[in-house]
C-alpha positions as a printed Julia matrix, in Angstrom:
420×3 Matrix{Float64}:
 115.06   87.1    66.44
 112.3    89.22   65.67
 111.29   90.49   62.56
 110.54   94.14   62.33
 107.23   95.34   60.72
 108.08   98.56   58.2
 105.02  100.13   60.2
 101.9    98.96   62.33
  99.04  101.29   61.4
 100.13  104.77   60.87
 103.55  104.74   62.71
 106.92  104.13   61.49
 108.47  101.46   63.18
 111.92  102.32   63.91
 113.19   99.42   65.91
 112.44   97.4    68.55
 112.75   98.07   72.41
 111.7    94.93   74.55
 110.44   91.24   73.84
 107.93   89.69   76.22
 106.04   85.97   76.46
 103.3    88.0    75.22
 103.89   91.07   72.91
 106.82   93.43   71.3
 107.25   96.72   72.27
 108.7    99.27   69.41
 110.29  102.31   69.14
 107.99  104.12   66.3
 107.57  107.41   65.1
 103.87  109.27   64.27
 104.46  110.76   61.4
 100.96  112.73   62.19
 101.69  114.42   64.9
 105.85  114.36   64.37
 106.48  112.46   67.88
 107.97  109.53   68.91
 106.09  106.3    70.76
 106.18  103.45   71.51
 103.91  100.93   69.94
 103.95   97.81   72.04
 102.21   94.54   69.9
 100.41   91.67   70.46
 102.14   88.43   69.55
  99.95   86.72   66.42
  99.37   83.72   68.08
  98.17   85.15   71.67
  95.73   87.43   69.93
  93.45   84.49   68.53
  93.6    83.78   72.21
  90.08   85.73   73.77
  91.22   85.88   77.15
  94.94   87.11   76.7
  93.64   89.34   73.48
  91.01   90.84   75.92
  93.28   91.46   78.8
  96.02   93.17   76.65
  92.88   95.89   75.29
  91.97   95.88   79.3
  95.13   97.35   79.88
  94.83  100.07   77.25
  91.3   100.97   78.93
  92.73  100.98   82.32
  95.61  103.52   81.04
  93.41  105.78   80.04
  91.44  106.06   83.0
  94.68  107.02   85.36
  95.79  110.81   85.03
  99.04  110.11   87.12
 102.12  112.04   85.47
 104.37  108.8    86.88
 102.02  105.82   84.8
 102.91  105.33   81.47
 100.04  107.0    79.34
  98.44  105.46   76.77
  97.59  107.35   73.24
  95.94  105.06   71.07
  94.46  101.37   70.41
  94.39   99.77   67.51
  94.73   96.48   65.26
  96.69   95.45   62.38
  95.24   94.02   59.22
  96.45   90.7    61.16
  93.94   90.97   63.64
  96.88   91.28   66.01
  95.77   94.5    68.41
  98.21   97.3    69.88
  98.56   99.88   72.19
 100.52  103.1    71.21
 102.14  104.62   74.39
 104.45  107.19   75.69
 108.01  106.1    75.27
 110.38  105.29   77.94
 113.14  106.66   76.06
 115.67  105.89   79.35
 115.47  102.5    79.72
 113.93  100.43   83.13
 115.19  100.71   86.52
 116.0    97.05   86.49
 118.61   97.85   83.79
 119.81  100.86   85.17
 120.49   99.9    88.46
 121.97   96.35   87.18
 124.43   98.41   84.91
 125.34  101.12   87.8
 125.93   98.11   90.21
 128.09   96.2    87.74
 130.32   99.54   87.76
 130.74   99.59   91.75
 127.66  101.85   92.49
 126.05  101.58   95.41
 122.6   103.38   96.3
 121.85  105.76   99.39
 118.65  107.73  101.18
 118.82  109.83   98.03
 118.38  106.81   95.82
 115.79  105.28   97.15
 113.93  108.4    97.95
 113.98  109.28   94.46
 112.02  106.01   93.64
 109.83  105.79   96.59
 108.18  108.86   95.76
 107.65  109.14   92.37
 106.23  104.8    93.01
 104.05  106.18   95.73
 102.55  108.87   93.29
 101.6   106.32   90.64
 100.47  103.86   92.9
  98.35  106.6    94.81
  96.91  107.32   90.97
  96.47  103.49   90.43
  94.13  103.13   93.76
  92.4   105.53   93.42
  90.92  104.13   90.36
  90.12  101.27   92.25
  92.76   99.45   90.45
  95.73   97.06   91.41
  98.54   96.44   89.54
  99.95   92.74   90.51
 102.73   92.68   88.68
 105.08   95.8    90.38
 109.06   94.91   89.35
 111.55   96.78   88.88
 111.66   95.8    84.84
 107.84   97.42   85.06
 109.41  100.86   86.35
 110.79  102.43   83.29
 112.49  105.82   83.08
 111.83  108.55   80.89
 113.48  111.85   79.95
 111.58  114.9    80.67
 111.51  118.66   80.05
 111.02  119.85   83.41
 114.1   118.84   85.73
 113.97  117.79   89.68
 115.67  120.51   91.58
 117.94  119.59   94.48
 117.86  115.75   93.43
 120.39  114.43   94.78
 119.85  110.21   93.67
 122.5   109.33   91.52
 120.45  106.44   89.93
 117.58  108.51   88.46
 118.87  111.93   86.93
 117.67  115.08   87.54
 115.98  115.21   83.87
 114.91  111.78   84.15
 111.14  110.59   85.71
 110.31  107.45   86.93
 107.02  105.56   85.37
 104.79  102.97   86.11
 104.32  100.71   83.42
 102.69   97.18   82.2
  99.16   96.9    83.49
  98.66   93.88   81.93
  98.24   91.72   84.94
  95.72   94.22   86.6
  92.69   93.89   88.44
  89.86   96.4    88.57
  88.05   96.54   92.23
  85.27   97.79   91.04
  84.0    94.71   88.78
  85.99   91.86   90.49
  85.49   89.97   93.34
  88.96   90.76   94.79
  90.11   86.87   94.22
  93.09   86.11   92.07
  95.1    83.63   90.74
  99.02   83.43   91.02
 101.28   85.5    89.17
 103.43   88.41   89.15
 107.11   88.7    88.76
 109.08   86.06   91.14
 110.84   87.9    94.18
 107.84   91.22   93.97
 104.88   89.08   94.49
 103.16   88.92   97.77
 101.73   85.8    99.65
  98.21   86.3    99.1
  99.16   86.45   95.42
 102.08   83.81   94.79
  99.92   81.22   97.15
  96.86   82.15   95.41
  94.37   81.52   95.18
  93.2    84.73   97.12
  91.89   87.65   97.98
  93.99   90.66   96.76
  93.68   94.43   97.35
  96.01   97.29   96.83
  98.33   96.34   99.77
  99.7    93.21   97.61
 100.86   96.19   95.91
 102.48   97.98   98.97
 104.13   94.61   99.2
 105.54   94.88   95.85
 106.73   98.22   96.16
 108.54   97.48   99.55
 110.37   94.47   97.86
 111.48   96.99   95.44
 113.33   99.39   98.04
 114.94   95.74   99.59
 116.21   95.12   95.73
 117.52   98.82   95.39
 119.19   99.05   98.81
 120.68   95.23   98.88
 120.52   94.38   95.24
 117.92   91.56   95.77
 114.54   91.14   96.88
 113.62   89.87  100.06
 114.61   86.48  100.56
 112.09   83.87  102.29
 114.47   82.9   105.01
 114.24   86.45  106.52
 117.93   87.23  106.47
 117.46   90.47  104.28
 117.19   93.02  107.81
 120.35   91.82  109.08
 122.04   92.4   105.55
 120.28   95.79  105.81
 121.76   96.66  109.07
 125.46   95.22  107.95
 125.29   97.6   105.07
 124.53  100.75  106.8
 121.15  101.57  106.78
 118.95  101.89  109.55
 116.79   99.49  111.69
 113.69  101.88  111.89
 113.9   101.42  107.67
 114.22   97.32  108.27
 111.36   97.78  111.16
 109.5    99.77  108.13
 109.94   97.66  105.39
 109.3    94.13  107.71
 106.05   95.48  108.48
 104.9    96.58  104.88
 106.16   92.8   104.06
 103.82   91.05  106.42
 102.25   87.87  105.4
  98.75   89.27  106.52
  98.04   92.16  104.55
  96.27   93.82  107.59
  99.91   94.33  108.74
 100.49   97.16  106.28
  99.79  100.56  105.4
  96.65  101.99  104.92
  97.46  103.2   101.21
 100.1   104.35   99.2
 100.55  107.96  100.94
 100.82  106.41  104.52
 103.03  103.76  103.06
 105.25  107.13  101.93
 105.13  108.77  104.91
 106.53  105.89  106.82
 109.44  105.22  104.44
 110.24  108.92  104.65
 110.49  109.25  108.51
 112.01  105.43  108.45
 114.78  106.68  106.3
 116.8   109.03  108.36
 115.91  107.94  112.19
 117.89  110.48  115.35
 120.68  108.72  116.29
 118.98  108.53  119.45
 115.53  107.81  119.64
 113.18  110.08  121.84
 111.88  108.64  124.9
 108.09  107.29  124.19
 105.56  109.47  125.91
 102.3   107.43  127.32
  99.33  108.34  125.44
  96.88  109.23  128.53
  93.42  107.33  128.71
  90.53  108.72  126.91
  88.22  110.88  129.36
  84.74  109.16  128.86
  82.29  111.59  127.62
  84.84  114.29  126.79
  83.02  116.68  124.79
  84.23  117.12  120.97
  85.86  114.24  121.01
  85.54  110.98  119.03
  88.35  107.84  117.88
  88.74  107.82  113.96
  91.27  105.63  111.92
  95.37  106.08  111.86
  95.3   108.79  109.1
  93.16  112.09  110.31
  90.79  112.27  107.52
  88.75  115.41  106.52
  85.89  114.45  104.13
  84.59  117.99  102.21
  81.43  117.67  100.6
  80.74  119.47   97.84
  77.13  120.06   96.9
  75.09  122.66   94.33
  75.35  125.34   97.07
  78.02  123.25   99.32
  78.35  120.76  101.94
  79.72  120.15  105.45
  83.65  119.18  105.97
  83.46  116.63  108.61
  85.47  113.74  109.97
  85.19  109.97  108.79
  86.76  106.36  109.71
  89.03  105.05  107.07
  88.93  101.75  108.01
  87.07  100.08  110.8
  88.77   98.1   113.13
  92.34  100.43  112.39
  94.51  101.41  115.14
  93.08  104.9   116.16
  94.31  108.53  117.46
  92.66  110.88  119.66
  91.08  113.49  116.91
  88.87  116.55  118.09
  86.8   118.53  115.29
  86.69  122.06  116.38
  83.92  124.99  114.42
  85.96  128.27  113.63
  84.37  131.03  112.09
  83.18  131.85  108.94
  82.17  127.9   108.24
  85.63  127.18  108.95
  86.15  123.77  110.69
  89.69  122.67  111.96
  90.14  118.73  113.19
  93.27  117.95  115.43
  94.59  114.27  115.5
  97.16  113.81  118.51
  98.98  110.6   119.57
 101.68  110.73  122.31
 103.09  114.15  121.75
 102.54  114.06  117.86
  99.73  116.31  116.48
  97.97  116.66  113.26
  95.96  118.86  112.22
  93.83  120.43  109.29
  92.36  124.07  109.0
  89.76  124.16  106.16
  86.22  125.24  105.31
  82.69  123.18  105.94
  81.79  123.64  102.32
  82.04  125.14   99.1
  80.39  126.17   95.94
  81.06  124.27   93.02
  83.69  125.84   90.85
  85.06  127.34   93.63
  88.55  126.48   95.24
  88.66  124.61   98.5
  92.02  125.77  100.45
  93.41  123.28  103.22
  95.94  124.14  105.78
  97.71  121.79  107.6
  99.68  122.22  111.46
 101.95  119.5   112.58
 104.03  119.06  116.14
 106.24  116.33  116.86
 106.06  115.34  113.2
 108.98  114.98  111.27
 107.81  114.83  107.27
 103.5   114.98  105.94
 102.3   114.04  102.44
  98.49  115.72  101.8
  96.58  112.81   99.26
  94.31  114.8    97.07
  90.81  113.74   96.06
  92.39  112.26   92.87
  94.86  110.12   94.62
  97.91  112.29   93.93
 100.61  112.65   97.21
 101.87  116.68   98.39
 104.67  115.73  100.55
 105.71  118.67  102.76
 103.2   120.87  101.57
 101.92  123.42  103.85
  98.69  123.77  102.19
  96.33  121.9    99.63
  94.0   123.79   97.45
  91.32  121.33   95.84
  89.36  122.54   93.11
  85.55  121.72   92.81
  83.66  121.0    89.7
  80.39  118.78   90.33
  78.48  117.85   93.58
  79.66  115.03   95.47
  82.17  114.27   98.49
  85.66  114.42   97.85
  88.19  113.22  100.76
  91.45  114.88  101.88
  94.02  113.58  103.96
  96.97  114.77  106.39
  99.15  112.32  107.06
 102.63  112.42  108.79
 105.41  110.69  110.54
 107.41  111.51  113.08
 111.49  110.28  112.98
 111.02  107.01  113.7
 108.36  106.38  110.92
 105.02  106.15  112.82
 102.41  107.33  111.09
  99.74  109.51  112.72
């Protein structure tokens, strides 16, 4: 059992919420600003530890550093007179999904589109907030998905296992690697069932799609009520129980052994769930995608997801067209000029088109509008310079507020799930 400090700094501790290997997480009160937190506290013997003390302060940093509304935030670092060191954070006053769903399945529940929909999305956002900050989380479980009440309510949700007043948060960075300073190798761990080859063979090299991995094993565990299993048999359980191959076909493919196998990123990873969720009952016949004309003016091959790359300089830029990865499956995408510096690229892959209206550049401080034109696209999601997913939206307006090059994308899927 443990013992419950009276308070840890200046908050109230009010009882406690979770026990881990490594620290406590409370239920406390600020008696500063009247709100309630959650204090979460390094065990006394880990923090004479150097490595574990300075990855548990790494994950406050990182927190702080990700302006995603679904990852937990963090308010304030500090240590005790023990030397033991804590993070105060927003508190998860609903519980974790790994709870919820446990409890909702114990009492006969069973999840549908609506269900895992209502997790996929709000997952997709933090992850997309994650990435972009050249971060990757490692350690994406469902006990690591925690659910917290909130003022502003969901219209039209229809999930039954996330309430309409309830969001879904990202949570636990403590296993984290930053991009930016590492060399990309790792060693093993993670949570057993959500960790993905390169990570749980380790070691190896790991980038964000170990955590596209993760968060497909996720929608297996919601949908089945276990993760994938290494014998394979997880599709066929999928189809017994009603849901649809193009969502097996989906989710196979985002757990491929060779992370090359998966989406690009977290918003292409969306997109493809989305369409993969609620295939035609009979699939459209496949159109062959003619040969490109050699020397066809206008036209050039760029990555799977049309990218439009807006520069933004003292007295603007040029919006232009980039590859997002080399060596990607491509699309045909022509970059037409409209007037008044107006630019509009067109991505089109056997009778699916893509496109995005917007200007060649901007003045800082000014707004940057975006439209977007689909055909033979079923669902898009728009990812914002900061990482953040629009699904569905017909336009994106990006602020500007220093020189630089910023980078919008279009993405979208068509019923069967392929992206474009």
């Amino acid at each position: 059992m443990v013992s419950r400090p009276e308070r840890i700094g200046r908050y109230r501790i009010d009882s406690v919420i979770g026990v881990g290997g490594f620290a406590t997480v409370y239920r406390a009160h600020d008696e500063r600003l009247d709100a309630t937190v959650a204090v979460k506290l390094l065990a006394e013997n880990h923090s004479l530890d150097p490595d574990v003390r300075e990855r548990f302060l790494q994950e406050g940093r990182v927190l702080r550093h990700i302006g995603s509304a679904h990852v937990v935030a963090v308010h304030d670092l500090g240590e005790t007179e023990r030397g033991q060191p804590y993070l105060v954070l927003d508190l998860a006053d609903r519980g974790d999904l790994a709870r919820r769903v446990q409890e909702r399945r114990a009492a006969g529940w069973r999840p549908g589109p609506a269900d895992l929909l209502a997790v996929a999305e709000p997952l997709a956002e933090a992850l997309a907030g994650v990435h972009v900050s050249r971060i990757v989380h490692r350690d994406l479980a469902p006990k690591n998905l925690l659910l917290r009440s909130t003022r502003v309510p969901v219209p039209g949700r229809a999930a039954t296992v996330i309430g309409v007043d309830e969001a879904l948060v990202l949570a636990d960075l403590g296993l984290s690697k930053d991009l930016a300073t590492a060399s990309g190798f790792t060693v093993t761990g993670g949570t057993a069932g959500f960790t993905p080859p390169e990570q749980r063979d380790g070691p190896g090299r790991v980038d964000h799609r170990a955590d596209l991995w993760a968060a497909s094993a996720v929608l297996v565990w919601l949908a089945l009520g276990h993760p994938p299993d290494d014998a394979g048999a997880w599709p066929a359980e999928l189809a017994a129980n009603g849901w649809p191959p193009a969502l097996a076909a989906m989710l196979a493919a985002e757990l491929a052994i060779d992370p090359a196998g998966r989406s690009l990123d977290a918003g292409t990873w969306l997109v493809a769930f989305r369409g993969a969720l609620a295939p035609p009952a009979t699939p459209p016949p496949v159109v062959p995608r003619p040969p490109p004309v050699a020397g066809a003016p206008g036209r050039r091959r760029v990555a799977l997801a049309a990218a439009l790359a807006a520069v933004v300089g003292a007295l603007g830029g040029a919006l232009g067209v980039r590859s997002l990865e080399e060596g990607a499956a491509s699309d045909e995408q022509q970059v037409e000029e409209l007037s008044g510096g107006r630019q509009r690229a067109e991505a089109s892959d056997g009778g699916r088109d893509l496109a995005i209206t917007g200007p060649r550049e901007v003045v800082v401080g000014e707004t940057a509008s975006f439209e977007a034109e689909s055909a033979g696209v079923e669902s898009t999601v728009w990812v914002g310079p900061d990482g953040r997913l629009h699904p569905d939206a017909d336009a994106l307006d990006v602020a500007t507020s220093s020189p630089g090059r910023a980078t919008v994308r279009l993405i979208g899927a068509d019923e069967q799930g392929r992206t474009l």
